[in-house]
Amino acid sequence: MIASPWDIILTVVFLATGLICIGDLIARRARRTPGVEGLADEELIDINHAVMSAAMILMTWVAVLDAVTWAQIALFAIFALALIPGFRRAHGLPHRVDLAGHIALNAAMIWMLAAMPLLMAGMDMAGDEGSAHAGHHGGGEEMGLMATPAWADAVNATFVIVCAVGAAWWLYRAVVTKGHRLHAFCHALMAAGMGAMLWLMNL
């Protein structure tokens, strides 16, 4: 799905983010007070990013069935909705911005899954350019139909910017926060990786 060497680079990035989130989740569960049930907001975020990391690795290498794609869209929409009540429990503006960033990454993930055929139309067009020229008559119309629509390019560019802003925010948080710096860096890496993936799919 993604050309080399980006497939390897993105796999390493998302493997790292997934392992960091799983490690943080295990550590939080181990420190949890006995008798406390349910998921804390931080634990939900860890699960969300671990699943997202796995989905990104899968998307890097293979094209899945439509049913699997829509199941993933539903799952990440549920994660996003589950994070919204956390705004009431968040302490201070930085935590609220963190939550908004996580929800924005889920929105970017949903867009990536839903729009993948549109985003990668340009890549298909480039791959078939030689055969289109060989056909001469009608080649221009065929390539026009395969090109990514302008509105999809614009929406995708918006999400790339959102991911870049999120990466910058969490890098800032990793510098200024006294604890959980690795966790903040993990989120920055996740946002940067997603932005890169969106950009690569739309080349």
GROMACS .gro file of C-alpha atoms in nm:
model
  203
    1MET     CA    1   0.000   0.000   0.000
    2ILE     CA    2   0.276   0.248   0.093
    3ALA     CA    3   0.598   0.255  -0.109
    4SER     CA    4   0.936   0.165   0.037
    5PRO     CA    5   1.111   0.287   0.249
    6TRP     CA    6   0.810   0.462   0.405
    7ASP     CA    7   0.635   0.131   0.473
    8ILE     CA    8   0.923   0.023   0.699
    9ILE     CA    9   0.957   0.366   0.863
   10LEU     CA   10   0.585   0.393   0.941
   11THR     CA   11   0.573   0.036   1.069
   12VAL     CA   12   0.853   0.113   1.316
   13VAL     CA   13   0.681   0.437   1.421
   14PHE     CA   14   0.344   0.275   1.488
   15LEU     CA   15   0.498  -0.032   1.648
   16ALA     CA   16   0.672   0.204   1.892
   17THR     CA   17   0.354   0.401   1.968
   18GLY     CA   18   0.155   0.083   2.019
   19LEU     CA   19   0.410  -0.072   2.254
   20ILE     CA   20   0.448   0.248   2.457
   21CYS     CA   21   0.070   0.276   2.503
   22ILE     CA   22   0.037  -0.091   2.598
   23GLY     CA   23   0.322  -0.053   2.846
   24ASP     CA   24   0.164   0.257   2.997
   25LEU     CA   25  -0.173   0.082   3.020
   26ILE     CA   26  -0.020  -0.216   3.203
   27ALA     CA   27   0.163   0.017   3.444
   28ARG     CA   28  -0.155   0.216   3.518
   29ARG     CA   29  -0.357  -0.101   3.580
   30ALA     CA   30  -0.087  -0.228   3.816
   31ARG     CA   31  -0.100   0.098   4.017
   32ARG     CA   32  -0.478   0.107   4.028
   33THR     CA   33  -0.646   0.102   4.369
   34PRO     CA   34  -0.810  -0.238   4.436
   35GLY     CA   35  -1.186  -0.237   4.394
   36VAL     CA   36  -1.192   0.051   4.144
   37GLU     CA   37  -1.380  -0.051   3.830
   38GLY     CA   38  -1.410   0.096   3.483
   39LEU     CA   39  -1.154   0.265   3.264
   40ALA     CA   40  -0.982   0.590   3.351
   41ASP     CA   41  -0.955   0.846   3.071
   42GLU     CA   42  -0.580   0.784   3.038
   43GLU     CA   43  -0.639   0.410   3.008
   44LEU     CA   44  -0.901   0.463   2.737
   45ILE     CA   45  -0.654   0.684   2.549
   46ASP     CA   46  -0.388   0.412   2.574
   47ILE     CA   47  -0.627   0.148   2.437
   48ASN     CA   48  -0.740   0.387   2.163
   49HIS     CA   49  -0.384   0.456   2.048
   50ALA     CA   50  -0.274   0.093   2.075
   51VAL     CA   51  -0.562  -0.016   1.849
   52MET     CA   52  -0.500   0.279   1.617
   53SER     CA   53  -0.131   0.186   1.590
   54ALA     CA   54  -0.221  -0.170   1.491
   55ALA     CA   55  -0.472  -0.041   1.233
   56MET     CA   56  -0.212   0.194   1.085
   57ILE     CA   57   0.041  -0.088   1.049
   58LEU     CA   58  -0.223  -0.302   0.877
   59MET     CA   59  -0.315  -0.015   0.644
   60THR     CA   60   0.051   0.039   0.556
   61TRP     CA   61   0.088  -0.310   0.413
   62VAL     CA   62  -0.247  -0.447   0.293
   63ALA     CA   63  -0.582  -0.344   0.149
   64VAL     CA   64  -0.862  -0.483   0.365
   65LEU     CA   65  -1.220  -0.570   0.277
   66ASP     CA   66  -1.481  -0.294   0.286
   67ALA     CA   67  -1.654  -0.461   0.581
   68VAL     CA   68  -1.331  -0.450   0.783
   69THR     CA   69  -1.280  -0.085   0.690
   70TRP     CA   70  -1.629   0.014   0.807
   71ALA     CA   71  -1.587  -0.189   1.126
   72GLN     CA   72  -1.273   0.013   1.199
   73ILE     CA   73  -1.454   0.339   1.125
   74ALA     CA   74  -1.728   0.243   1.372
   75LEU     CA   75  -1.471   0.144   1.634
   76PHE     CA   76  -1.276   0.471   1.617
   77ALA     CA   77  -1.600   0.671   1.617
   78ILE     CA   78  -1.697   0.491   1.941
   79PHE     CA   79  -1.355   0.570   2.088
   80ALA     CA   80  -1.395   0.938   1.996
   81LEU     CA   81  -1.740   0.956   2.152
   82ALA     CA   82  -1.615   0.778   2.464
   83LEU     CA   83  -1.344   1.044   2.508
   84ILE     CA   84  -1.587   1.339   2.503
   85PRO     CA   85  -1.712   1.299   2.865
   86GLY     CA   86  -1.349   1.334   2.974
   87PHE     CA   87  -1.376   1.712   2.917
   88ARG     CA   88  -1.585   1.736   3.236
   89ARG     CA   89  -1.318   1.556   3.436
   90ALA     CA   90  -1.015   1.727   3.280
   91HIS     CA   91  -0.813   1.952   3.511
   92GLY     CA   92  -0.680   2.262   3.340
   93LEU     CA   93  -0.655   2.378   2.980
   94PRO     CA   94  -0.360   2.152   2.881
   95HIS     CA   95  -0.557   1.836   2.963
   96ARG     CA   96  -0.855   1.964   2.767
   97VAL     CA   97  -0.631   2.040   2.469
   98ASP     CA   98  -0.487   1.688   2.501
   99LEU     CA   99  -0.837   1.539   2.485
  100ALA     CA  100  -0.930   1.756   2.187
  101GLY     CA  101  -0.611   1.639   2.016
  102HIS     CA  102  -0.693   1.272   2.072
  103ILE     CA  103  -1.045   1.320   1.935
  104ALA     CA  104  -0.901   1.506   1.635
  105LEU     CA  105  -0.664   1.214   1.565
  106ASN     CA  106  -0.962   0.979   1.574
  107ALA     CA  107  -1.140   1.203   1.323
  108ALA     CA  108  -0.828   1.194   1.103
  109MET     CA  109  -0.821   0.815   1.130
  110ILE     CA  110  -1.187   0.790   1.031
  111TRP     CA  111  -1.123   1.020   0.734
  112MET     CA  112  -0.821   0.814   0.630
  113LEU     CA  113  -1.019   0.490   0.634
  114ALA     CA  114  -1.328   0.629   0.461
  115ALA     CA  115  -1.141   0.831   0.197
  116MET     CA  116  -0.862   0.585   0.118
  117PRO     CA  117  -0.992   0.501  -0.234
  118LEU     CA  118  -1.013   0.872  -0.316
  119LEU     CA  119  -0.676   0.958  -0.164
  120MET     CA  120  -0.493   0.680  -0.344
  121ALA     CA  121  -0.657   0.746  -0.680
  122GLY     CA  122  -0.365   0.969  -0.774
  123MET     CA  123  -0.120   0.689  -0.692
  124ASP     CA  124  -0.317   0.449  -0.914
  125MET     CA  125  -0.321   0.712  -1.187
  126ALA     CA  126   0.055   0.753  -1.170
  127GLY     CA  127   0.106   0.378  -1.186
  128ASP     CA  128  -0.119   0.345  -1.489
  129GLU     CA  129   0.008   0.656  -1.669
  130GLY     CA  130   0.205   0.459  -1.924
  131SER     CA  131  -0.087   0.238  -2.019
  132ALA     CA  132  -0.315   0.542  -2.039
  133HIS     CA  133  -0.079   0.714  -2.282
  134ALA     CA  134  -0.055   0.393  -2.482
  135GLY     CA  135  -0.431   0.399  -2.531
  136HIS     CA  136  -0.411   0.752  -2.685
  137HIS     CA  137  -0.784   0.809  -2.746
  138GLY     CA  138  -0.981   0.863  -2.424
  139GLY     CA  139  -0.670   0.848  -2.207
  140GLY     CA  140  -0.717   1.201  -2.073
  141GLU     CA  141  -1.078   1.135  -1.972
  142GLU     CA  142  -0.980   0.811  -1.800
  143MET     CA  143  -0.701   0.978  -1.602
  144GLY     CA  144  -0.935   1.262  -1.505
  145LEU     CA  145  -1.182   1.014  -1.360
  146MET     CA  146  -0.905   0.848  -1.157
  147ALA     CA  147  -0.765   1.171  -1.012
  148THR     CA  148  -0.839   1.259  -0.649
  149PRO     CA  149  -1.120   1.521  -0.634
  150ALA     CA  150  -1.012   1.871  -0.532
  151TRP     CA  151  -1.242   1.871  -0.227
  152ALA     CA  152  -1.080   1.549  -0.102
  153ASP     CA  153  -0.734   1.704  -0.146
  154ALA     CA  154  -0.849   2.005   0.058
  155VAL     CA  155  -0.999   1.798   0.340
  156ASN     CA  156  -0.691   1.577   0.348
  157ALA     CA  157  -0.459   1.878   0.364
  158THR     CA  158  -0.664   2.007   0.659
  159PHE     CA  159  -0.617   1.681   0.846
  160VAL     CA  160  -0.244   1.681   0.767
  161ILE     CA  161  -0.223   2.026   0.925
  162VAL     CA  162  -0.427   1.908   1.226
  163CYS     CA  163  -0.187   1.617   1.275
  164ALA     CA  164   0.115   1.849   1.244
  165VAL     CA  165  -0.031   2.088   1.504
  166GLY     CA  166  -0.102   1.791   1.733
  167ALA     CA  167   0.255   1.665   1.696
  168ALA     CA  168   0.391   2.012   1.780
  169TRP     CA  169   0.160   2.040   2.083
  170TRP     CA  170   0.266   1.706   2.229
  171LEU     CA  171   0.632   1.777   2.164
  172TYR     CA  172   0.582   2.096   2.365
  173ARG     CA  173   0.410   1.894   2.637
  174ALA     CA  174   0.699   1.646   2.641
  175VAL     CA  175   0.940   1.935   2.703
  176VAL     CA  176   0.746   2.124   2.972
  177THR     CA  177   0.574   1.838   3.157
  178LYS     CA  178   0.763   1.697   3.455
  179GLY     CA  179   0.614   1.348   3.430
  180HIS     CA  180   0.490   1.120   3.151
  181ARG     CA  181   0.728   1.273   2.897
  182LEU     CA  182   0.757   0.944   2.708
  183HIS     CA  183   0.379   0.928   2.685
  184ALA     CA  184   0.358   1.282   2.544
  185PHE     CA  185   0.635   1.201   2.296
  186CYS     CA  186   0.443   0.887   2.196
  187HIS     CA  187   0.137   1.098   2.112
  188ALA     CA  188   0.355   1.340   1.915
  189LEU     CA  189   0.499   1.046   1.720
  190MET     CA  190   0.149   0.910   1.656
  191ALA     CA  191   0.027   1.245   1.522
  192ALA     CA  192   0.337   1.289   1.304
  193GLY     CA  193   0.303   0.936   1.168
  194MET     CA  194  -0.063   0.985   1.083
  195GLY     CA  195   0.011   1.315   0.911
  196ALA     CA  196   0.286   1.149   0.708
  197MET     CA  197   0.054   0.863   0.616
  198LEU     CA  198  -0.217   1.101   0.496
  199TRP     CA  199   0.037   1.293   0.291
  200LEU     CA  200   0.185   0.979   0.135
  201MET     CA  201  -0.157   0.840   0.045
  202ASN     CA  202  -0.242   1.162  -0.138
  203LEU     CA  203   0.079   1.201  -0.345
   0.00000   0.00000   0.00000
